JSON list of C-alpha atoms and ligand atoms in Angstrom, two decimals:
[
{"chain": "F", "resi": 1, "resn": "UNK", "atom": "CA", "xyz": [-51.65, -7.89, -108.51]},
{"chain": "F", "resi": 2, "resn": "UNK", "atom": "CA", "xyz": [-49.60, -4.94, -107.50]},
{"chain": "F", "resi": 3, "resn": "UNK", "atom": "CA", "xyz": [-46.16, -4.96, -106.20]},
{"chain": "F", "resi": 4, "resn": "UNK", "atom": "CA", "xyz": [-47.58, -4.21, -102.28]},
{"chain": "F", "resi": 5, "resn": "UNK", "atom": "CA", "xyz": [-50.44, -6.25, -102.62]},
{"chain": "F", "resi": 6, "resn": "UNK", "atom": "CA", "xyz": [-48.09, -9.01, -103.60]},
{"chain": "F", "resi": 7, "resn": "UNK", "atom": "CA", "xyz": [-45.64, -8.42, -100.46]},
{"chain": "F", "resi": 8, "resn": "UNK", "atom": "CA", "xyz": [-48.66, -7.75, -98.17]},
{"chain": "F", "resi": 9, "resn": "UNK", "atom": "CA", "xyz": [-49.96, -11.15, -99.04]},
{"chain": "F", "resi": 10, "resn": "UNK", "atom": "CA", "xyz": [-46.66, -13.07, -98.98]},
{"chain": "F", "resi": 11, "resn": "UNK", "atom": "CA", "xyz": [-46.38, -11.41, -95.31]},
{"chain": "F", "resi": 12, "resn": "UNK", "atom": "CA", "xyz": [-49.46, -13.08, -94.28]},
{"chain": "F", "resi": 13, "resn": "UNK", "atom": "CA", "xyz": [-48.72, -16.32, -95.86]},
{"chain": "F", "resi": 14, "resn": "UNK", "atom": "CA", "xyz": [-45.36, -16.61, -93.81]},
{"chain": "F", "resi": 15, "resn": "UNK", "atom": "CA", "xyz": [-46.92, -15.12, -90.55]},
{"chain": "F", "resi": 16, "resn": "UNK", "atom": "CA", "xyz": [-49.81, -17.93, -91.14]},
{"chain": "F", "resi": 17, "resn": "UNK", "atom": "CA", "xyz": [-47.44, -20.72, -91.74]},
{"chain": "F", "resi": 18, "resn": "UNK", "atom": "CA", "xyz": [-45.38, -19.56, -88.93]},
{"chain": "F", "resi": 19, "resn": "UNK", "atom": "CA", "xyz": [-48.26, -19.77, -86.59]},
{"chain": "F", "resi": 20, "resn": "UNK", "atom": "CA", "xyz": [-48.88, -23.36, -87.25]},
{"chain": "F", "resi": 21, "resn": "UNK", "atom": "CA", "xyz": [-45.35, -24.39, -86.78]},
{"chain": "F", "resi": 22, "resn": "UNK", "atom": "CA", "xyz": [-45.56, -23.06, -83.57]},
{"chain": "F", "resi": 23, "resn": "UNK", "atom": "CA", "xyz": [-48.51, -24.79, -82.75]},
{"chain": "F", "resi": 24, "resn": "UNK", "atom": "CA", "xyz": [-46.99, -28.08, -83.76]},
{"chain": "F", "resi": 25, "resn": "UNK", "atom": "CA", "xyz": [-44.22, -27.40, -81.61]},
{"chain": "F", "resi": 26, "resn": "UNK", "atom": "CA", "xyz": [-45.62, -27.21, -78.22]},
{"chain": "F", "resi": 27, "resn": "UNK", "atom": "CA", "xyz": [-44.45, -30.32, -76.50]},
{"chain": "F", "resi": 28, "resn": "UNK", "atom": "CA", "xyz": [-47.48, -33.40, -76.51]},
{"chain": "F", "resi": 29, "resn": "UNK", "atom": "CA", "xyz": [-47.39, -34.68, -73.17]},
{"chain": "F", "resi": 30, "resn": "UNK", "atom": "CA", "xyz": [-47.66, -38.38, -72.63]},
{"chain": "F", "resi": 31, "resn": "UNK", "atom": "CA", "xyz": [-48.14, -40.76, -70.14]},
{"chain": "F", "resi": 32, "resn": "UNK", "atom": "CA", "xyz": [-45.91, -43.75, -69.22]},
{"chain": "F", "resi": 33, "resn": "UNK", "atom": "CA", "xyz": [-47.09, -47.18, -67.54]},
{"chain": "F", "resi": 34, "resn": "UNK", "atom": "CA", "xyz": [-44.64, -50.11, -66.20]},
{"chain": "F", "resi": 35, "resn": "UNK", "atom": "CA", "xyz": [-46.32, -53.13, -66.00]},
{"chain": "F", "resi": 36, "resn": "UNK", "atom": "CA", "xyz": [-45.15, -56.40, -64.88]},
{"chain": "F", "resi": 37, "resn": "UNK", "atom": "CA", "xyz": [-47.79, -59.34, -65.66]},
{"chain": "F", "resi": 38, "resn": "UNK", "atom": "CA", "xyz": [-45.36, -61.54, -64.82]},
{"chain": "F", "resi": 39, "resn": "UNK", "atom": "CA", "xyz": [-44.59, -60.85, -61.52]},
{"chain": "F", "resi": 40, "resn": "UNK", "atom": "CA", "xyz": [-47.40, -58.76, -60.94]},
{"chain": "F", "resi": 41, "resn": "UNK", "atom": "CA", "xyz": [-45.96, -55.97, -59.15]},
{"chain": "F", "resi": 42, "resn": "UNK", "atom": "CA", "xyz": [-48.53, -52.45, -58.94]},
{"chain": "F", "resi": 43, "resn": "UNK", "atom": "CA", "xyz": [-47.86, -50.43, -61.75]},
{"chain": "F", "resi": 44, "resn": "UNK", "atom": "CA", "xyz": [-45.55, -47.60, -62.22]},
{"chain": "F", "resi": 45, "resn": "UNK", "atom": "CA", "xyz": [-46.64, -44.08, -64.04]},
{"chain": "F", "resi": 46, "resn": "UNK", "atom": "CA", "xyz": [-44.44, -41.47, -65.27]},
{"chain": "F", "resi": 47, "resn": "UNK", "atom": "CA", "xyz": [-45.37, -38.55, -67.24]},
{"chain": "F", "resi": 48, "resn": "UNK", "atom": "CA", "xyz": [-42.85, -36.90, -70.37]},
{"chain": "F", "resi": 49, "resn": "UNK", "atom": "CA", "xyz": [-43.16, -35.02, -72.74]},
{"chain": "F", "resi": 50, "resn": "UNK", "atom": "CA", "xyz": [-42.81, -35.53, -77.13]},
{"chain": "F", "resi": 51, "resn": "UNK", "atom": "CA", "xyz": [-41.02, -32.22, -77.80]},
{"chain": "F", "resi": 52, "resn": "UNK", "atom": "CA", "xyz": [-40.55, -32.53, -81.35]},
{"chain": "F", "resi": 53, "resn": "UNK", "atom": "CA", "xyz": [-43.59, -32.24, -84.23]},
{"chain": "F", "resi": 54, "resn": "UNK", "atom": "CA", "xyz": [-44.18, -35.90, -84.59]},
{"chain": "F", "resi": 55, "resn": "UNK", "atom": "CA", "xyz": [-40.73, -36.77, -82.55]},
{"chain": "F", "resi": 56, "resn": "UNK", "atom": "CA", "xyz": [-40.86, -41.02, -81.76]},
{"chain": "F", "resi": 57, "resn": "UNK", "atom": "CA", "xyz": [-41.52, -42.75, -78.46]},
{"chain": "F", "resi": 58, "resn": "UNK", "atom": "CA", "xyz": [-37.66, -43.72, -78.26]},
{"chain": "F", "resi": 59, "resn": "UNK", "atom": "CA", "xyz": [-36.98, -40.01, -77.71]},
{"chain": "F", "resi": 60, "resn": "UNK", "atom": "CA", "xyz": [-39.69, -39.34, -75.16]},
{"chain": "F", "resi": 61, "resn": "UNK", "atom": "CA", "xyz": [-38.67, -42.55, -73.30]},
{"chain": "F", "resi": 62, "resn": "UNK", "atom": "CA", "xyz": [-34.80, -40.79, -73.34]},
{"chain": "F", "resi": 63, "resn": "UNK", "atom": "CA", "xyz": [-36.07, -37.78, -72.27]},
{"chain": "F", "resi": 64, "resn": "UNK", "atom": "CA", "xyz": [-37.75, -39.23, -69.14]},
{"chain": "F", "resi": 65, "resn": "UNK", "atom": "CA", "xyz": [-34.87, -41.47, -68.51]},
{"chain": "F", "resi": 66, "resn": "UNK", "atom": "CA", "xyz": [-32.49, -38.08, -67.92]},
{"chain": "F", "resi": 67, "resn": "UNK", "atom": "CA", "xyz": [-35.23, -36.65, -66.41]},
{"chain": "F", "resi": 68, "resn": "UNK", "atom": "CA", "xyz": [-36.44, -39.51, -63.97]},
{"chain": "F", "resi": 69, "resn": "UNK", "atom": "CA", "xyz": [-33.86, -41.80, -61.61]},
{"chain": "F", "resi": 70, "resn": "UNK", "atom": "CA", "xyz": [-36.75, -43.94, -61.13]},
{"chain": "F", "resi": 71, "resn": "UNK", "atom": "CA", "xyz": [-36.94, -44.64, -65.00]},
{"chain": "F", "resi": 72, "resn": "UNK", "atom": "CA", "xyz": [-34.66, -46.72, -67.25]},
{"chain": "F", "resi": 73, "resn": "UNK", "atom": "CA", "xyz": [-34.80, -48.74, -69.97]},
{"chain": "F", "resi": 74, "resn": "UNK", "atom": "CA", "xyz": [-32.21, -50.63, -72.60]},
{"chain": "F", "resi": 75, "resn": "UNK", "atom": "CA", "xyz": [-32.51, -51.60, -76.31]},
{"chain": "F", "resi": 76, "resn": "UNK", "atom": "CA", "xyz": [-30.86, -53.54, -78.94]},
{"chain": "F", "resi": 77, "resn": "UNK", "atom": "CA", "xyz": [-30.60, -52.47, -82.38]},
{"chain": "F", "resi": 78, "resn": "UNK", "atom": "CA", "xyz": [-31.78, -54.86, -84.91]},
{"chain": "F", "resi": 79, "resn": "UNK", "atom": "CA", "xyz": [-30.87, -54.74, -88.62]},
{"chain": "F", "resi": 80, "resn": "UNK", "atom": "CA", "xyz": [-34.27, -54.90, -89.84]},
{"chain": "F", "resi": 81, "resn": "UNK", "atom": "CA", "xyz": [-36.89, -53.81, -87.47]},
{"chain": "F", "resi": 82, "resn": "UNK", "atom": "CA", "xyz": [-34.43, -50.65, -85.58]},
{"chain": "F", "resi": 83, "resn": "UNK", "atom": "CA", "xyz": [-34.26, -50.45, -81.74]},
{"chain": "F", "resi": 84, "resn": "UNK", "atom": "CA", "xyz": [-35.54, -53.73, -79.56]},
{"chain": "F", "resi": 85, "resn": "UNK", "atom": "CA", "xyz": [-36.37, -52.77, -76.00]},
{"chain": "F", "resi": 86, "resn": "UNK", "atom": "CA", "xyz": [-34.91, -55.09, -74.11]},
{"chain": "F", "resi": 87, "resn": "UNK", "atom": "CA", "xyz": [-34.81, -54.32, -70.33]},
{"chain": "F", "resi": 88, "resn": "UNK", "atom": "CA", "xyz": [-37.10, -51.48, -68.47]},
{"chain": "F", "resi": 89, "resn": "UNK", "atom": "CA", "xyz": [-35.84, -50.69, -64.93]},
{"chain": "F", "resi": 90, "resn": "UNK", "atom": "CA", "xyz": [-33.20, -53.12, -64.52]},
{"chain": "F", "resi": 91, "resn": "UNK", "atom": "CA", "xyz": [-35.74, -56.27, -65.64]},
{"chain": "F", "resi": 92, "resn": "UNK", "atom": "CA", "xyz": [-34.79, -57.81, -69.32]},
{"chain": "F", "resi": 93, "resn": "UNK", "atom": "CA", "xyz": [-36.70, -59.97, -71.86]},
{"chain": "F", "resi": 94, "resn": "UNK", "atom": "CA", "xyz": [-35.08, -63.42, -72.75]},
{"chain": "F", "resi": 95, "resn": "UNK", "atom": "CA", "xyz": [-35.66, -65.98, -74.90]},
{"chain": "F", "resi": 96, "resn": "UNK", "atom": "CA", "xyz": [-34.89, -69.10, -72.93]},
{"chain": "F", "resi": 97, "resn": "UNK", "atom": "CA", "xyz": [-37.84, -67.46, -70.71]},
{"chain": "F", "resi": 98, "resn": "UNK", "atom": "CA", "xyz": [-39.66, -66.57, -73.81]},
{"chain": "F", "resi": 99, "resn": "UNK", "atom": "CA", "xyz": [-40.17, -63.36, -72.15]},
{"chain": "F", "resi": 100, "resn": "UNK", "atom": "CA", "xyz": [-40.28, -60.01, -73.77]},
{"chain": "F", "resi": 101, "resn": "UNK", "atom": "CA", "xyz": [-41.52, -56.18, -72.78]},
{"chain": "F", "resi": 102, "resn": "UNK", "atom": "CA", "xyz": [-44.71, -55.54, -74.82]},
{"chain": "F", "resi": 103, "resn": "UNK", "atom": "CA", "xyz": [-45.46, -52.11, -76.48]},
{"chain": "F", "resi": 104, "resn": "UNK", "atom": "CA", "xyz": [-49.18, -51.52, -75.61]},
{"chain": "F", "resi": 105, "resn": "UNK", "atom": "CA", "xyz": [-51.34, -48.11, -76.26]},
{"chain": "F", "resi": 106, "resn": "UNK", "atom": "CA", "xyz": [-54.06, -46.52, -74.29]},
{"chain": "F", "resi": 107, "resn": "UNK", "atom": "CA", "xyz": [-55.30, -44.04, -76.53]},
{"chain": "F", "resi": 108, "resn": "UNK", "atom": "CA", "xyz": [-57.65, -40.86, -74.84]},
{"chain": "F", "resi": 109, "resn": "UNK", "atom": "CA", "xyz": [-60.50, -42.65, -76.17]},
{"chain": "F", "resi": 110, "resn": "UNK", "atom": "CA", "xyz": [-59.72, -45.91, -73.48]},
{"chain": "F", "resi": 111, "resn": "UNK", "atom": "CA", "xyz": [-58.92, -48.30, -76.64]},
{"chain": "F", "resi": 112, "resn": "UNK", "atom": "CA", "xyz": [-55.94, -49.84, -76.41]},
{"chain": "F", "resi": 113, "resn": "UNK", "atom": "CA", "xyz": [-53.73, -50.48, -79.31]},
{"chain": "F", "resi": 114, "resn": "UNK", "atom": "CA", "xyz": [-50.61, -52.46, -79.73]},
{"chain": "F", "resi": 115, "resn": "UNK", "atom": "CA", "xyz": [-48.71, -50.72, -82.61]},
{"chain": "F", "resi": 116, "resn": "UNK", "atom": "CA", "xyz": [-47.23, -52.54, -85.32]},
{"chain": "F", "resi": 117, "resn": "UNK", "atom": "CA", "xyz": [-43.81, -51.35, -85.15]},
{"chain": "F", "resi": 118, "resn": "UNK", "atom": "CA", "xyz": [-41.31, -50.53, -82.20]},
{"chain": "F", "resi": 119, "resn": "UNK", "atom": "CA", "xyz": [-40.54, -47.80, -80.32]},
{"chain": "F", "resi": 120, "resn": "UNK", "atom": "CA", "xyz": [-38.13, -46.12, -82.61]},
{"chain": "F", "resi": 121, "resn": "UNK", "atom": "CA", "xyz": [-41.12, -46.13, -85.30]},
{"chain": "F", "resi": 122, "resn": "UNK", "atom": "CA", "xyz": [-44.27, -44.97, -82.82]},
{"chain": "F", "resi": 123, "resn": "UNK", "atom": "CA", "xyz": [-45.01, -41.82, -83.34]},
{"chain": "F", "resi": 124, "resn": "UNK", "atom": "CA", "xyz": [-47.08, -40.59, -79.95]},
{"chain": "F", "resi": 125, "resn": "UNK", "atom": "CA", "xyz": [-50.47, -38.46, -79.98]},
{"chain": "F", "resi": 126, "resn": "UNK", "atom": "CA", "xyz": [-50.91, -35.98, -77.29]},
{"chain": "F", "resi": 127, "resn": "UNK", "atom": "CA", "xyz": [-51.76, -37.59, -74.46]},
{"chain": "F", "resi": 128, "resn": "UNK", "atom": "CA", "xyz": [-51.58, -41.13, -75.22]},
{"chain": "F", "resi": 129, "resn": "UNK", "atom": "CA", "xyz": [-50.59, -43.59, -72.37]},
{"chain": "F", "resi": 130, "resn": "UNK", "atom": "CA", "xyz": [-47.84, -46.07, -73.62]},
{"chain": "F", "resi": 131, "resn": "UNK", "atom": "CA", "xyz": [-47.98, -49.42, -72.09]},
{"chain": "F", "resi": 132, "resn": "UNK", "atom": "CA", "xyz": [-44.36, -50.89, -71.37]},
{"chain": "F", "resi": 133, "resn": "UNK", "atom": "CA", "xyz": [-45.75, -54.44, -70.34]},
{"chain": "F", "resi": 134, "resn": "UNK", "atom": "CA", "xyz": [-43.77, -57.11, -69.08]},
{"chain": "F", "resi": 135, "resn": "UNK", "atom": "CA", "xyz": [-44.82, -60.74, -70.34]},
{"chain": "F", "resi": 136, "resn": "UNK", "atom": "CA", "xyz": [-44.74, -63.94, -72.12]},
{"chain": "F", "resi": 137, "resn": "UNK", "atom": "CA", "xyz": [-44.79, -64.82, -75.95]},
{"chain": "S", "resi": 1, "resn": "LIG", "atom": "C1", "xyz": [-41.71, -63.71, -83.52]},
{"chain": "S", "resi": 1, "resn": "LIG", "atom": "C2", "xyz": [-41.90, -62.22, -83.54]},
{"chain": "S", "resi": 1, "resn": "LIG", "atom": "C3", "xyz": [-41.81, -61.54, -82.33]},
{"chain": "S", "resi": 1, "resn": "LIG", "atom": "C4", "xyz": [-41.38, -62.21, -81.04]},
{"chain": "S", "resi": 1, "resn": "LIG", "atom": "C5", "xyz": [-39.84, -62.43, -81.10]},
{"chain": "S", "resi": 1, "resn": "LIG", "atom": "C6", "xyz": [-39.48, -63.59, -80.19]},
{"chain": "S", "resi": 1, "resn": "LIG", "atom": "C7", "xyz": [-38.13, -64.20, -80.49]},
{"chain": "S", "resi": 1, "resn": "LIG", "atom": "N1", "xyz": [-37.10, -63.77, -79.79]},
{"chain": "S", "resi": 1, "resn": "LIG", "atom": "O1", "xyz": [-38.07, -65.03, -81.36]},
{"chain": "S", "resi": 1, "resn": "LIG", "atom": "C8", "xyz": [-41.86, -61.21, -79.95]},
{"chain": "S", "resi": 1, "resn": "LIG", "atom": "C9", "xyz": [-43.22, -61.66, -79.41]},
{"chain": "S", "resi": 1, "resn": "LIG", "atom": "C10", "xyz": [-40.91, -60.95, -78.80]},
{"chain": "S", "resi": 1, "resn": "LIG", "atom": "C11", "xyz": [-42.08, -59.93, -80.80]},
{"chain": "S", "resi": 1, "resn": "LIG", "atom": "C12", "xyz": [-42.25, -58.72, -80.21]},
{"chain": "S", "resi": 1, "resn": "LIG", "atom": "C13", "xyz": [-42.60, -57.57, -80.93]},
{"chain": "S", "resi": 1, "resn": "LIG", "atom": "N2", "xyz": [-42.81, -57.47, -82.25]},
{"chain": "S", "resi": 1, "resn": "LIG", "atom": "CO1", "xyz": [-42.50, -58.92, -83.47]},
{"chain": "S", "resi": 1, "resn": "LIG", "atom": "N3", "xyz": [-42.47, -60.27, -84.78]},
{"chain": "S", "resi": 1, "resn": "LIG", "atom": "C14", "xyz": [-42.21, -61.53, -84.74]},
{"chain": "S", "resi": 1, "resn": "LIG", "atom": "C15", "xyz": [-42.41, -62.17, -86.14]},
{"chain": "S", "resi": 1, "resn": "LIG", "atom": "C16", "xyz": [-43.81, -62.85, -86.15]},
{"chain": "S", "resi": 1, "resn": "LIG", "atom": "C17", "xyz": [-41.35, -63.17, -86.57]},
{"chain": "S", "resi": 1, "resn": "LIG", "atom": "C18", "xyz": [-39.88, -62.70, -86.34]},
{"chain": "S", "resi": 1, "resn": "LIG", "atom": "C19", "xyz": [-38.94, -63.88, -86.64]},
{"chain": "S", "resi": 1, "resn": "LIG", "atom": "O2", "xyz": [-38.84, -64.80, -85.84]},
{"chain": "S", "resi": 1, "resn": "LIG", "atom": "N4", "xyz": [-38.26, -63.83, -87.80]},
{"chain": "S", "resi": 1, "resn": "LIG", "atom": "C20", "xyz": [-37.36, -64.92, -88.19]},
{"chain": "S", "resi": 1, "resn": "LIG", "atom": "C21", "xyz": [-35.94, -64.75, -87.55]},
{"chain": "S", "resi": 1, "resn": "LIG", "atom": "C22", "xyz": [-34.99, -65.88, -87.99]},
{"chain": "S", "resi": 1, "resn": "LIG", "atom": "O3", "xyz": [-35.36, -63.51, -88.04]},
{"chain": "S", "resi": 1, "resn": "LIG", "atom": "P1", "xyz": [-34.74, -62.45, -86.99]},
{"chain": "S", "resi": 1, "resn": "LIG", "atom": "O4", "xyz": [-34.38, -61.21, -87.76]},
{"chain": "S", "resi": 1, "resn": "LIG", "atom": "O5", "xyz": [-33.70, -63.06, -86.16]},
{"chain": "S", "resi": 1, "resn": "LIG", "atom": "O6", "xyz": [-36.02, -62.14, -86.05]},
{"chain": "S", "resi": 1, "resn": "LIG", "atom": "C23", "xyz": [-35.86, -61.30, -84.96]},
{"chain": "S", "resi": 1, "resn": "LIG", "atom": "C24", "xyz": [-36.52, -59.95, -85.15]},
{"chain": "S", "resi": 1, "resn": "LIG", "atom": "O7", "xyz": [-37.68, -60.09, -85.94]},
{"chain": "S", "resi": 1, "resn": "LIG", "atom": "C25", "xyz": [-36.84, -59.58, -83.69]},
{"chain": "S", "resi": 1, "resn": "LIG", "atom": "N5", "xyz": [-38.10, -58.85, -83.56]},
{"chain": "S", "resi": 1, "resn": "LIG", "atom": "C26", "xyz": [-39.32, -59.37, -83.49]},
{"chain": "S", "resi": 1, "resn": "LIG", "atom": "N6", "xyz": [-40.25, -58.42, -83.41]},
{"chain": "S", "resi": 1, "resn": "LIG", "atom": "C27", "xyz": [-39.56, -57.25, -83.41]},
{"chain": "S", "resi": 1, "resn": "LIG", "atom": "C28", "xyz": [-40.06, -55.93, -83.34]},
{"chain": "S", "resi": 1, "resn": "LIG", "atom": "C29", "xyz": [-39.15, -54.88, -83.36]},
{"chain": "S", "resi": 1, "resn": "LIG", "atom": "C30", "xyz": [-39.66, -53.48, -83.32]},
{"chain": "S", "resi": 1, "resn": "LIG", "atom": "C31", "xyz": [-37.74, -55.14, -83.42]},
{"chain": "S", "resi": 1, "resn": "LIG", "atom": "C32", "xyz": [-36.77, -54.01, -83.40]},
{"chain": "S", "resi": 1, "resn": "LIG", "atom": "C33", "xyz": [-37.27, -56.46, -83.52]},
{"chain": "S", "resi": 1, "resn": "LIG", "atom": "C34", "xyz": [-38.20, -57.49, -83.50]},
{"chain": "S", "resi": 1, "resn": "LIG", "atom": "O8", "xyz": [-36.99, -60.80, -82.95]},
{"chain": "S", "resi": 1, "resn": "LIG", "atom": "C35", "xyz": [-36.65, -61.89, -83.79]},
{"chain": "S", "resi": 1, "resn": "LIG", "atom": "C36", "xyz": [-35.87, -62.90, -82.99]},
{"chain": "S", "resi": 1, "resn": "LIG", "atom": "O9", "xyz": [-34.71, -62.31, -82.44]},
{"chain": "S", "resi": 1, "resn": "LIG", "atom": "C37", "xyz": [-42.39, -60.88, -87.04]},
{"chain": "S", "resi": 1, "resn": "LIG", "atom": "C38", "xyz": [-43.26, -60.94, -88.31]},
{"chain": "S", "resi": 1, "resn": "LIG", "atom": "C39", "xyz": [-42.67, -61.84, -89.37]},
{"chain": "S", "resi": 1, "resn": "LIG", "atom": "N7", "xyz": [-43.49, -62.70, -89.89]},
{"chain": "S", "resi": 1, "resn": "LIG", "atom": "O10", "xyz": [-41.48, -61.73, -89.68]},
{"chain": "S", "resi": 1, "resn": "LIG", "atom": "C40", "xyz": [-42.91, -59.81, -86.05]},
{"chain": "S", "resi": 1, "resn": "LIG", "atom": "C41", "xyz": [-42.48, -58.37, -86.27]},
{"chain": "S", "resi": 1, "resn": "LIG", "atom": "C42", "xyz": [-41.00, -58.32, -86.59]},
{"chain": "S", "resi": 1, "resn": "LIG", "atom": "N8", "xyz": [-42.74, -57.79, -84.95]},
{"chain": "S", "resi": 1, "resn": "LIG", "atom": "C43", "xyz": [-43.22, -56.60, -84.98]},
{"chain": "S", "resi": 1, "resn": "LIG", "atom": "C44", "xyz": [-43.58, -55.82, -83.86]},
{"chain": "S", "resi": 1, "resn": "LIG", "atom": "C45", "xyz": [-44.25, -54.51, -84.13]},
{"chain": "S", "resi": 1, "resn": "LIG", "atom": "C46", "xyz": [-43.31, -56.25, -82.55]},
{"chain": "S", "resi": 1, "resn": "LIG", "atom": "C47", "xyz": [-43.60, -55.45, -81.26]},
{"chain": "S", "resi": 1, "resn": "LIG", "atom": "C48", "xyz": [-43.15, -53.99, -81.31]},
{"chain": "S", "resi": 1, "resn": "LIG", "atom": "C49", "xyz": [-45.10, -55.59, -80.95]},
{"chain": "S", "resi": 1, "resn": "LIG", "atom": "C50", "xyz": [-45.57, -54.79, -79.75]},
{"chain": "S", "resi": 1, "resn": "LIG", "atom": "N9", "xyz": [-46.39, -53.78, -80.02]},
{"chain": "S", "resi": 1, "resn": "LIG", "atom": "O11", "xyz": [-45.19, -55.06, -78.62]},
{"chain": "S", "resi": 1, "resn": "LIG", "atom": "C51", "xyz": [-42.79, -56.28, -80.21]},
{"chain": "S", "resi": 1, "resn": "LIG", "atom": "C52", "xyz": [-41.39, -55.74, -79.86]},
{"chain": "S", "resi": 1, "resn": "LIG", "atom": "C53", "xyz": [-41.43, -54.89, -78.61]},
{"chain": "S", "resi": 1, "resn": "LIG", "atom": "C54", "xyz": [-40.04, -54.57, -78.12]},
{"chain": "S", "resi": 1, "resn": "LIG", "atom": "N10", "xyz": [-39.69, -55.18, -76.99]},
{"chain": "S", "resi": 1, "resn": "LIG", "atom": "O12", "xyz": [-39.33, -53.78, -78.72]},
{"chain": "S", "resi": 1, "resn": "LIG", "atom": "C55", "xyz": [-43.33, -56.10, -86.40]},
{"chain": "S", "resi": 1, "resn": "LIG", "atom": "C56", "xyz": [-42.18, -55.12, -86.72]},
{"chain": "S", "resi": 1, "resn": "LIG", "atom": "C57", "xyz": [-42.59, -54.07, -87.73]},
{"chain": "S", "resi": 1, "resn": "LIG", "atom": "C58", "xyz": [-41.73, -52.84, -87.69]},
{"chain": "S", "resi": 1, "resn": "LIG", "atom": "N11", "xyz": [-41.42, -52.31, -88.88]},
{"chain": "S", "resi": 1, "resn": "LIG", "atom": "O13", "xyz": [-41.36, -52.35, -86.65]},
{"chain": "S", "resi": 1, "resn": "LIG", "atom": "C59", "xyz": [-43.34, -57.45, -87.20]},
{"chain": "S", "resi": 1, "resn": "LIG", "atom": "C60", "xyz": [-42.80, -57.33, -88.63]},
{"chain": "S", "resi": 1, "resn": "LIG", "atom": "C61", "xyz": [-44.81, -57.94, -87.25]},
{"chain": "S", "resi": 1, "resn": "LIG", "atom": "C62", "xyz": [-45.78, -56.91, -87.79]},
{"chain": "S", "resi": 1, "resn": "LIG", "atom": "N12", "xyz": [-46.64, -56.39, -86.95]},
{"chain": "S", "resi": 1, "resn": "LIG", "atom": "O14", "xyz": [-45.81, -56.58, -88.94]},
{"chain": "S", "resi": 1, "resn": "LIG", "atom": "N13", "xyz": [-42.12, -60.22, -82.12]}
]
């Protein structure tokens, strides 16, 4: 290969690889649900955003805390397994209670999953609904 034909088609390699990173950055919107089996309040839905190729729940559940006064949520950080979510707006697992917030996905399909790691591990799909559901163990 020439010298120009060998530039030319570096050029297109990087414009090509630049296109797709730009395509995995647009932000995957996802959809938040509050439920409380327990108590059985109606459940509440909030809507964020993933902004980050393959960015983890934890940092779309920040994101709609600064973004939401009607959102918060707490965690613990455990050795082994990373953040714990403890308490979603103002209402905390326990274990005298044997109570804990579950980590439940609707996927766009309608199946719901519930992942097997926390939410400093899930990585989100575009338009997934997570589950935040308060119950027993
Ligand atoms: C019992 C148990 C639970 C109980 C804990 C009750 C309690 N307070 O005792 C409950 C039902 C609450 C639970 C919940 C979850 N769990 Co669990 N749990 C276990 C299990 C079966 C035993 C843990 C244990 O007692 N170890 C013995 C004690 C002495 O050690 P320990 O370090 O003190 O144990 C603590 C941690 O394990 C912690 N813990 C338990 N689960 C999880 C999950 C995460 C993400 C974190 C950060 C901490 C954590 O709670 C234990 C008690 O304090 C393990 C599997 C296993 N065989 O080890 C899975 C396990 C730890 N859990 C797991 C998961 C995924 C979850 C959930 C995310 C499931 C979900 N989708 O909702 C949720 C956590 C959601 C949240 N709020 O963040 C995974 C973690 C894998 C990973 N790399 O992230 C494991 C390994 C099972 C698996 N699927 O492979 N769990």
């Amino acid at each position: 290969m020439t010298m120009p034909a060998l530039l030319s088609a570096a050029l297109m390699l990087l414009l090509l690889s630049g296109t797709s990173w730009a395509v995995d950055r647009k932000p995957a919107p996802i959809t938040v649900v509050v439920e409380n089996t327990l108590l059985g309040t109606a459940p509440l839905t909030y809507t964020t955003d993933v902004v980050a190729y393959r960015g983890i729940l934890l940092g779309a559940l920040n994101r709609l805390m600064s973004s939401n006064q009607n959102f918060k949520f707490t965690y613990t950080e455990d050795p082994n397994y990373g953040p714990y979510l403890e308490s979603v707006n103002g209402v905390a697992g326990n274990d005298k209670d044997h109570t804990y917030w579950e980590l439940l996905v609707k996927k766009s399909d309608g199946q719901i999953i519930r992942p097997n790691v926390g939410i400093g591990c899930y990585i989100p799909s575009v338009n997934d609904h997570i589950i935040l559901r308060f119950t027993t163990w």
